[in-house]
Tab-separated table of C-alpha atoms in Angstrom:
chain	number	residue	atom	x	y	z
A	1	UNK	CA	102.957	118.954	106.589
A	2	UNK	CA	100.175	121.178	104.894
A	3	UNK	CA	96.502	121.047	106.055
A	4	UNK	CA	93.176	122.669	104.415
A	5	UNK	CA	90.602	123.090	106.325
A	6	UNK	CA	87.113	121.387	105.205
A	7	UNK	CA	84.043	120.054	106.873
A	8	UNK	CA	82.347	116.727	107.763
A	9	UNK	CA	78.972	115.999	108.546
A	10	UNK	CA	77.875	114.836	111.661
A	11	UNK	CA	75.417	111.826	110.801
A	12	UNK	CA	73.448	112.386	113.892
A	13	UNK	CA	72.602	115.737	113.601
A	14	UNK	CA	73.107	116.515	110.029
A	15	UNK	CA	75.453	119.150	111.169
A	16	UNK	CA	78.485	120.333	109.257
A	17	UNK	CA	82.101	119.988	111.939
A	18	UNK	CA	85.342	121.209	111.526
A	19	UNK	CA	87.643	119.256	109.714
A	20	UNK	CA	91.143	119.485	108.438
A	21	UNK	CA	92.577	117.438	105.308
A	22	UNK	CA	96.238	116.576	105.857
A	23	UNK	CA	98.763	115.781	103.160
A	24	UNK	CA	101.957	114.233	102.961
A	25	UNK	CA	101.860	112.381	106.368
A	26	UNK	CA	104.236	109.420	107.463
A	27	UNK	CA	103.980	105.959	108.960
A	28	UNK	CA	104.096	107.074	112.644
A	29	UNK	CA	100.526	109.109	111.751
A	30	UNK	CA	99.302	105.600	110.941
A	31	UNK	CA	100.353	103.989	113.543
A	32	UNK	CA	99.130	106.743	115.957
A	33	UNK	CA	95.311	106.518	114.199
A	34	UNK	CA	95.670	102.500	114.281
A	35	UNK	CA	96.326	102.953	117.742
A	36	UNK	CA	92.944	105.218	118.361
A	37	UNK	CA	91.103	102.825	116.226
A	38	UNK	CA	91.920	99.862	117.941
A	39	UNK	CA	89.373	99.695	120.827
A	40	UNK	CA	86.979	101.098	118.882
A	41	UNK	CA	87.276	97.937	116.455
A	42	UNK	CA	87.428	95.549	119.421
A	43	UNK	CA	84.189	97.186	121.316
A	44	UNK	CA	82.372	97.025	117.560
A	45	UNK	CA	83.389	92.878	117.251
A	46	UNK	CA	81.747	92.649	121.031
A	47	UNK	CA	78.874	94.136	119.184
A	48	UNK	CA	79.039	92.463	116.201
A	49	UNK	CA	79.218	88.938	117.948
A	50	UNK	CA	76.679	89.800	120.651
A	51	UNK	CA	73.993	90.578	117.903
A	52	UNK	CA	75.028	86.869	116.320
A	53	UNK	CA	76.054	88.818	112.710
A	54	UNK	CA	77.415	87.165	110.013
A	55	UNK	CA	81.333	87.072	109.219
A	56	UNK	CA	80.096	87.908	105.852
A	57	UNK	CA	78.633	91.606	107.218
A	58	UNK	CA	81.175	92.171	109.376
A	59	UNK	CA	83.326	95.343	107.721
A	60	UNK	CA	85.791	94.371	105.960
A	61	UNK	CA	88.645	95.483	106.908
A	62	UNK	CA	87.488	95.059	110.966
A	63	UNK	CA	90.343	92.937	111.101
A	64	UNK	CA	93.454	94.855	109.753
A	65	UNK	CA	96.764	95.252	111.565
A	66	UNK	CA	98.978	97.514	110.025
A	67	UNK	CA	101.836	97.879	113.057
A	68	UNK	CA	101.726	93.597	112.913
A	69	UNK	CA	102.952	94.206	108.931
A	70	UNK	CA	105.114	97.184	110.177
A	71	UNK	CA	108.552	96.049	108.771
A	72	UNK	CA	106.434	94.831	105.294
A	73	UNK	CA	105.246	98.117	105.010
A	74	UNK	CA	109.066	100.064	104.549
A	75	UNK	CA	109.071	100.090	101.310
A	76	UNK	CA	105.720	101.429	101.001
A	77	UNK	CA	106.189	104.405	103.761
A	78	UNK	CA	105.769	107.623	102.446
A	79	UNK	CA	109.147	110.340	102.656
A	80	UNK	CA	111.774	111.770	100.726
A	81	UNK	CA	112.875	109.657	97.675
A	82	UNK	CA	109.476	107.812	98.206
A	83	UNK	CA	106.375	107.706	95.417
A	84	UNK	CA	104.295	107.390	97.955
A	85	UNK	CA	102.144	109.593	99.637
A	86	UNK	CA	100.023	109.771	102.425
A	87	UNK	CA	96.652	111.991	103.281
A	88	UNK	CA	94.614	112.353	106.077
A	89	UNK	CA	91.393	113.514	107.290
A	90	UNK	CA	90.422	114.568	110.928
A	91	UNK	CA	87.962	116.024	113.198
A	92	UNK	CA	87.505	116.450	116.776
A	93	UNK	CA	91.205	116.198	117.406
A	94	UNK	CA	91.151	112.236	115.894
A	95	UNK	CA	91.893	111.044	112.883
A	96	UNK	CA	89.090	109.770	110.746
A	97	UNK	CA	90.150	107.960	107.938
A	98	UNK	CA	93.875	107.709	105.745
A	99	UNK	CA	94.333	107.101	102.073
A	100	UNK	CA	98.107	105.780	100.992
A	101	UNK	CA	99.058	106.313	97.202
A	102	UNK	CA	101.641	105.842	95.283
A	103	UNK	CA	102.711	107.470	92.161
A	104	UNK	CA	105.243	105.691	90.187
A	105	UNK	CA	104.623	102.326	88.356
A	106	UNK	CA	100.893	101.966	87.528
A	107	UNK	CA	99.106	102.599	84.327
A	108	UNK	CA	95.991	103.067	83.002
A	109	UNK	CA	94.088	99.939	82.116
A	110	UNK	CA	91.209	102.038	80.258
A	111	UNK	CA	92.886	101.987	76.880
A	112	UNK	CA	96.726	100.083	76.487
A	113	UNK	CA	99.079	102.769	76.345
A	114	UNK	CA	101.191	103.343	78.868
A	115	UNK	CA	99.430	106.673	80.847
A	116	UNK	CA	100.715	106.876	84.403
A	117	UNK	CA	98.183	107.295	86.713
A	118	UNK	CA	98.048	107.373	90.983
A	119	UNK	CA	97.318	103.873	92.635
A	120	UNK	CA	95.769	104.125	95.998
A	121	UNK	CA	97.198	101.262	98.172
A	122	UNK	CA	94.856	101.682	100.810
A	123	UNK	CA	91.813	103.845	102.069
A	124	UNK	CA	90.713	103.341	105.844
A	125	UNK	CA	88.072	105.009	107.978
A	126	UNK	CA	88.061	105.349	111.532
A	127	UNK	CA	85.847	102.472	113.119
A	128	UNK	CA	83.242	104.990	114.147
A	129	UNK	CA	82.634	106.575	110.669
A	130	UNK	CA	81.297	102.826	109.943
A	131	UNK	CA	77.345	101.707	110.080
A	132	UNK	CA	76.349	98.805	111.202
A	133	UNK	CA	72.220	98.242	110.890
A	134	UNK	CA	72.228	94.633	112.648
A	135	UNK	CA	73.819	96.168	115.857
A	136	UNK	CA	72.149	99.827	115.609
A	137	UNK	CA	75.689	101.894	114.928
A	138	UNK	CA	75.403	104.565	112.590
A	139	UNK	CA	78.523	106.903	111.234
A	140	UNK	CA	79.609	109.060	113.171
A	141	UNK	CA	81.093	111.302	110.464
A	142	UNK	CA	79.806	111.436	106.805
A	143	UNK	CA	82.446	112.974	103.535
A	144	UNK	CA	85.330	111.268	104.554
A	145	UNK	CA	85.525	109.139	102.138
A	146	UNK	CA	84.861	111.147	99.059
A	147	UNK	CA	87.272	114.040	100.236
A	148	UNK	CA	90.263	111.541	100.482
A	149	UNK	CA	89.936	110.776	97.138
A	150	UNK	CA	89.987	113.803	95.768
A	151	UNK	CA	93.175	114.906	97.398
A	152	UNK	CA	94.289	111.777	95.283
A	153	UNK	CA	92.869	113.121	91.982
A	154	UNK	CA	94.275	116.272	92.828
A	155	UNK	CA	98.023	114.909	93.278
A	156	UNK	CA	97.233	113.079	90.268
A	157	UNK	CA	96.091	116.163	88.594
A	158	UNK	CA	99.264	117.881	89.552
A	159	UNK	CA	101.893	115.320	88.744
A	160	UNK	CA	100.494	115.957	84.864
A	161	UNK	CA	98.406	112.560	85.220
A	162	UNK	CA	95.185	114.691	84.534
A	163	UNK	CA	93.408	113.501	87.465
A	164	UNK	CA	93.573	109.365	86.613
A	165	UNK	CA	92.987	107.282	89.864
A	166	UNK	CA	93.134	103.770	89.850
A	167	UNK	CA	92.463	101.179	92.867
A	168	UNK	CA	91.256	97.961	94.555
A	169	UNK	CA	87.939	98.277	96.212
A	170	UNK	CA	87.096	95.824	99.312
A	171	UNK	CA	83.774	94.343	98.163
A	172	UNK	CA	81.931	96.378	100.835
A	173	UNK	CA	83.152	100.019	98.744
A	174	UNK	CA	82.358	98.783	95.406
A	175	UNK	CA	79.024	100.374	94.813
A	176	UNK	CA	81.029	103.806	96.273
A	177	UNK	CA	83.290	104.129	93.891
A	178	UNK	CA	81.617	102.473	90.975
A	179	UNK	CA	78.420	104.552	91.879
A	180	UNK	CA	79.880	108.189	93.703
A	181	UNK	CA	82.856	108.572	92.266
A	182	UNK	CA	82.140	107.459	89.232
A	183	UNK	CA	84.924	104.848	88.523
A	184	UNK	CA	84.755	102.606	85.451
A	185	UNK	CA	84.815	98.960	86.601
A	186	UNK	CA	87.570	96.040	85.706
A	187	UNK	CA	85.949	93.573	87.488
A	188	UNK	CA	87.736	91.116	90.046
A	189	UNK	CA	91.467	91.022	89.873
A	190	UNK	CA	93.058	87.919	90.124
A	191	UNK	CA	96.401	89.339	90.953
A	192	UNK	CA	94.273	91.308	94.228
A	193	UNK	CA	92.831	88.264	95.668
A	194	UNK	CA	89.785	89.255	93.307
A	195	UNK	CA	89.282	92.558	94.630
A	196	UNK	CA	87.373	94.688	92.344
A	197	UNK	CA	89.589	96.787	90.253
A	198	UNK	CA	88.364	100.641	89.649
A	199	UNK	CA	89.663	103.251	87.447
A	200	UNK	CA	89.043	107.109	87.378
A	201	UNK	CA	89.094	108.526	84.123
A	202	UNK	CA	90.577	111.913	82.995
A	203	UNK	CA	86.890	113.075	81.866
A	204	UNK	CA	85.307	111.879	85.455
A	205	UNK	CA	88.578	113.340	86.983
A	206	UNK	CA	87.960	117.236	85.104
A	207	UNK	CA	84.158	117.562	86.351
A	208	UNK	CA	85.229	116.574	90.308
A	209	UNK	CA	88.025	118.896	90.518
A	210	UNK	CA	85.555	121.276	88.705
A	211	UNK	CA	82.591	121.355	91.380
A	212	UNK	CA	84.719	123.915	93.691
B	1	UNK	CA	105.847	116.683	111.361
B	2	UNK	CA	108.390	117.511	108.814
B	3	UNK	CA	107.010	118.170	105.364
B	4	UNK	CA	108.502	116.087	102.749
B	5	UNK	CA	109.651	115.922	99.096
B	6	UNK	CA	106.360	116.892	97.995
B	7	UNK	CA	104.722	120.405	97.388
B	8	UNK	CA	101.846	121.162	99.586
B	9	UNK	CA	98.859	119.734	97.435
B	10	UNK	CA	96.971	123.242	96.041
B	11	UNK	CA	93.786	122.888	97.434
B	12	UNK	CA	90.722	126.102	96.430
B	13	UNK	CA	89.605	127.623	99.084
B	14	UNK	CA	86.380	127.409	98.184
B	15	UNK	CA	85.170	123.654	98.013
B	16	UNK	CA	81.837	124.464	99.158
B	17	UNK	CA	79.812	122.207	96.435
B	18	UNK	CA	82.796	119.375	96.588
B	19	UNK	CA	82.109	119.362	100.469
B	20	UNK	CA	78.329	119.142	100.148
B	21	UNK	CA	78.611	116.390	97.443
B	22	UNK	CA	81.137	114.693	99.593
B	23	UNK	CA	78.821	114.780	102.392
B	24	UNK	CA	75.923	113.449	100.886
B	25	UNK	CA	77.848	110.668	99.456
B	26	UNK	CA	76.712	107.172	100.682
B	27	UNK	CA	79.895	106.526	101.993
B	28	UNK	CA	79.106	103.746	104.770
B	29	UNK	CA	82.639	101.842	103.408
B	30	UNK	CA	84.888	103.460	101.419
B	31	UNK	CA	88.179	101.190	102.415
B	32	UNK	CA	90.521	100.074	99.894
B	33	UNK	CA	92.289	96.731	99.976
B	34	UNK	CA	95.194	96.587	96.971
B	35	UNK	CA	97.891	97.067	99.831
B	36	UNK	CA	96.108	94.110	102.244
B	37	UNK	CA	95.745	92.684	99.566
B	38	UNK	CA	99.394	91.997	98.509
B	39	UNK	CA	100.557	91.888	102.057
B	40	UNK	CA	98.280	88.828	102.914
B	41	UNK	CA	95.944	90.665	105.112
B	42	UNK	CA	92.612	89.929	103.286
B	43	UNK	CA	92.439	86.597	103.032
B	44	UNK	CA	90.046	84.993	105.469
B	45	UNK	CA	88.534	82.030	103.413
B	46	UNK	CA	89.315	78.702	104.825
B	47	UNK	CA	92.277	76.772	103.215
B	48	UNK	CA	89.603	74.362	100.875
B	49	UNK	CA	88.552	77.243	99.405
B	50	UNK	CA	91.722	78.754	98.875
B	51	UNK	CA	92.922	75.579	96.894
B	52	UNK	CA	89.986	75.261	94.848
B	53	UNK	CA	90.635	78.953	93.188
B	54	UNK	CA	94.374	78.072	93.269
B	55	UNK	CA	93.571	74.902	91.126
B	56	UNK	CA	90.874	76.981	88.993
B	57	UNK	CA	93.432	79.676	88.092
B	58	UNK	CA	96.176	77.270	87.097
B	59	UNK	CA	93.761	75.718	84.555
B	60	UNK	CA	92.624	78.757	83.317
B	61	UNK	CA	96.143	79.576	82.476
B	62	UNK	CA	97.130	76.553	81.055
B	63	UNK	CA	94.850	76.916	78.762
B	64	UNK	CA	95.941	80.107	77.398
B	65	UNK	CA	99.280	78.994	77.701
B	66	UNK	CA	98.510	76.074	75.493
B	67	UNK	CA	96.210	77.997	73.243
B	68	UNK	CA	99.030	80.635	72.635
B	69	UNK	CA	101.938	78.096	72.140
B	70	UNK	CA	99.531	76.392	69.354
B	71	UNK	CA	99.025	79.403	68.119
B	72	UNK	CA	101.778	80.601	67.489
B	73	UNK	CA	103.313	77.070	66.263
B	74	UNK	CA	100.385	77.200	63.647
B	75	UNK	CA	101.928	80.681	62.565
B	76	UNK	CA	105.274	78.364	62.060
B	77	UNK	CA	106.700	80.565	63.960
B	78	UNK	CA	109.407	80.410	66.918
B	79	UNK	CA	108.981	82.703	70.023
B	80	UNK	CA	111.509	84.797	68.979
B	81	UNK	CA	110.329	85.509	65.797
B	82	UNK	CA	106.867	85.594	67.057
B	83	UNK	CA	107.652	88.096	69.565
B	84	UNK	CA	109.253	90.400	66.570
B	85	UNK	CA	106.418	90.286	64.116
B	86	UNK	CA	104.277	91.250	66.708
B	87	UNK	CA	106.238	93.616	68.542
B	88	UNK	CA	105.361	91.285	71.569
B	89	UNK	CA	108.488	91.244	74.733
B	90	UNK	CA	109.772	87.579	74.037
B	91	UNK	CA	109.891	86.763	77.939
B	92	UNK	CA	106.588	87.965	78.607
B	93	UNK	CA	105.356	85.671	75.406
B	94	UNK	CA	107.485	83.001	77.098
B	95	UNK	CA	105.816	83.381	80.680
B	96	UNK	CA	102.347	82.859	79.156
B	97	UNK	CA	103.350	79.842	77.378
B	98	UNK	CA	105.021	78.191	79.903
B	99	UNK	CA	102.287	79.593	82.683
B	100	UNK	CA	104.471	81.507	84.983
B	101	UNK	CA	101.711	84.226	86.097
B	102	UNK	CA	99.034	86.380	86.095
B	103	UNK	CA	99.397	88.240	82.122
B	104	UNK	CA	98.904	91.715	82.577
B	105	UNK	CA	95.907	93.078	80.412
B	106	UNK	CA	98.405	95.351	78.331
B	107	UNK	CA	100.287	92.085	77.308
B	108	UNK	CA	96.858	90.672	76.731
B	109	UNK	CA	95.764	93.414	74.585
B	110	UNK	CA	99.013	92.327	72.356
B	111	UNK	CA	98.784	88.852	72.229
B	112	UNK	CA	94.563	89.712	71.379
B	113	UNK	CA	95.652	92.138	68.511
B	114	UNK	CA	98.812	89.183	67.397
B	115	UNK	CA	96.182	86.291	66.973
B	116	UNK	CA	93.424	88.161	66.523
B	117	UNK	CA	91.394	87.182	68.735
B	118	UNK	CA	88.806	88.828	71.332
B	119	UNK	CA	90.616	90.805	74.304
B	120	UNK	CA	87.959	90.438	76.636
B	121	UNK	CA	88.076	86.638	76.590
B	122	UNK	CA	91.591	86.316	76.656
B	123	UNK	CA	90.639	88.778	79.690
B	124	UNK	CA	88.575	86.069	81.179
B	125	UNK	CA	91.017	82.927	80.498
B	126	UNK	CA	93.648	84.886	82.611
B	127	UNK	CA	91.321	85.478	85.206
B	128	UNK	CA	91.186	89.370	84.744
B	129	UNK	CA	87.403	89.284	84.832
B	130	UNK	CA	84.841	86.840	85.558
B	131	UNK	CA	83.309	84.300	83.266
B	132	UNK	CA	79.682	84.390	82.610
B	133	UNK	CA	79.863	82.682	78.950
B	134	UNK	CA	79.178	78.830	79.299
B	135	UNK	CA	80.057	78.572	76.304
B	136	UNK	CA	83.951	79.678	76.619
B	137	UNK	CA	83.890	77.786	79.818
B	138	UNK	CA	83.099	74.399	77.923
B	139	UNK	CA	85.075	75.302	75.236
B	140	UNK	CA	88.230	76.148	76.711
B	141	UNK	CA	87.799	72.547	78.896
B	142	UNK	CA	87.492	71.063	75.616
B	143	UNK	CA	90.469	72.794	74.215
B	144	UNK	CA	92.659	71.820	76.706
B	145	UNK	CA	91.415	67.831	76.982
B	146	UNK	CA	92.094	67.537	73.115
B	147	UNK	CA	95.389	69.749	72.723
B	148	UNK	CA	97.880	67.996	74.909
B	149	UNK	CA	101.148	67.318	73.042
B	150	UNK	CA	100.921	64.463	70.816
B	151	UNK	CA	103.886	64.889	68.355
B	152	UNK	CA	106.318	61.887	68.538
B	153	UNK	CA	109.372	62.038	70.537
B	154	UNK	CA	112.517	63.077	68.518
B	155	UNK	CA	115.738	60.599	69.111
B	156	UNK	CA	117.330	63.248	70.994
B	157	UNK	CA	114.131	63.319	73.473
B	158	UNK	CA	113.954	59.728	73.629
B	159	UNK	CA	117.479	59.099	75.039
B	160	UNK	CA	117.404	62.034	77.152
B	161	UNK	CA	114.148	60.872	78.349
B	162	UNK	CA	115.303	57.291	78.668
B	163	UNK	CA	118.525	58.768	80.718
B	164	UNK	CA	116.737	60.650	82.580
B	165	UNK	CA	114.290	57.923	83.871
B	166	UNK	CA	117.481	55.355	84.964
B	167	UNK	CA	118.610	58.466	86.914
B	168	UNK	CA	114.817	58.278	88.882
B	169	UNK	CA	115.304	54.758	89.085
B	170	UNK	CA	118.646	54.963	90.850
């Protein structure tokens, strides 16, 4: 495994923390950051119902399970022989948010022509790195999000895909990367349970990698 | 952990202004759903709901499937040769007349550029994007209440029709 070091921001203080990004990661790294995450998520649905919220505000993906869809997810586990890949950020000794992507099989929808680009299958952030106004929870950890996908562009970047990212957005993340990241928007996909699909183009791609 | 297949990503050591952009990004949710999404782990609406978008979708596509069979039969035209003028994949002109599926937008973009019609709204009649034309909405009910099959039954359809009914009746 390779790591970079990198920073976060602590929300609270506006300081900048130690981080380290992590790539090519394996199932067992999930499972060991689902298995962190879970009583965070179940103390933040205490909250959630105890301040009478809305299902509909409740994060979105509050709910997930991945070691309940563990034999579903083989074919998509990361390893030799595998196009996928998976990257990590943490902090503090936890981990504090995953991306999964896969390499092999998707193509840009921006203009009909067969260009291979990187799908990201998933993107998930430690239950403390979410904010929640109605119950008073704020991130904990701010730039987790944005440096994920940029170790996506980069892989893209280096597999000769010049940087194109494509993906499903949960309709909490839209405005993130429709608005930050600057992803051009397909609308709802049928085929996604109408999640919202975004696409990274090679132009948007060139001037992130460029900022360093 | 051992490494895998995979060269370490090449990451600058100097990120300094992608760090403090990152960190200033609004990024309260940033969570993807494509993989949930095909392993059923999205899907909270209750059942009603689910059946109601189930039935929407399988009007929506057959009416294109009907609107690209006419097509195409206007063209006098079989599939086969339909698929060659146009340089269209004959099964994947055969699964959006007979329904089976979601089109993908590139076969979309074909069928658009074949019968020359708009992309985006052959977008919408798949269900790619979302409708906001009235217009197309009314239109494409009309289409489909007015272009049901109509053409007489050959003999050959007849008496397998008629055989086929005694075998129902049995």
């Amino acid at each position: 495994m390779s790591t970079h070091p990198t920073k976060l921001k602590r929300a609270a203080t506006g300081d900048l923390v130690d981080a380290v990004l992590h790539d090519s990661l394996d199932l067992d790294d999930l499972f060991d950051a689902e298995k962190h995450w879970a009583p965070e998520k179940i103390e933040m649905s205490r909250e959630l119902l105890n301040h009478n919220v809305p299902r509909a505000l409740w994060p979105q993906s509050l709910h997930w399970n991945w070691a309940k869809k563990a034999v579903d997810l083989k074919p998509y586990a990361p390893g030799p022989l595998s196009a996928h890949r998976l990257f990590g950020i943490s902090a503090e000794g936890k981990w504090q948010g995953l991306l999964l992507a896969r390499c092999v099989g998707c193509q840009t929808r921006i203009a009909p022509g067969g260009r291979d680009l990187v799908y990201v299958e998933f993107v998930e952030t430690a239950p403390w790195n979410f904010r929640i106004p109605q119950t008073g929870r704020d991130t904990l950890f701010k730039g987790v999000g944005a440096q994920l996908v940029e170790l996506a562009i980069r892989w893209s970047d280096e597999l000769g895909f010049r940087g194109r990212v494509g993906l499903h957005s949960l309709p909490q993340s839209d405005s993130f990367y429709g608005g930050h990241c600057g992803m051009n928007d397909f609308g709802p996909d049928p085929n996604y349970q109408n999640l919202r699909y975004f696409e990274l183009d090679e132009s948007h791609a060139r001037t992130y990698l460029q900022e360093t | 952990m051992e490494h895998k297949k995979y060269e370490p990503l090449r990451v600058p050591a100097n990120r300094d202004k992608l760090i403090a952009r990152a960190v200033s990004a609004d990024d309260d949710s940033v969570c993807v759903g494509g993989l949930a999404a095909k392993l059923g782990m999205l899907d909270e609406r209750p059942a009603v709901e689910v059946r109601r978008a189930a039935s929407q979708e399988a009007f929506r596509l057959q009416t294109l499937a009907r609107f690209v069979q006419l097509s195409r039969r206007e063209h006098g035209l079989t599939s086969e040769q339909f698929a060659t003028k146009y340089d269209v994949d004959v099964r994947e002109l055969l699964d959006i007349e007979e329904a089976r599926g979601i089109p993908e937008p590139r076969v979309l973009y074909q069928m658009s550029r074949a019968l020359g019609v708009s992309y985006d709204k052959l977008l919408i009649l798949a269900g790619h994007r979302h409708s906001r034309d009235e217009r197309l909405d009314r239109e494409a009910l009309r289409f489909a209440a007015s272009s049901g099959p109509m053409d007489s039954l050959s003999k050959t359809e007849a008496q397998a029709l008629h055989d086929f009914i005694k075998v129902l009746h049995d």
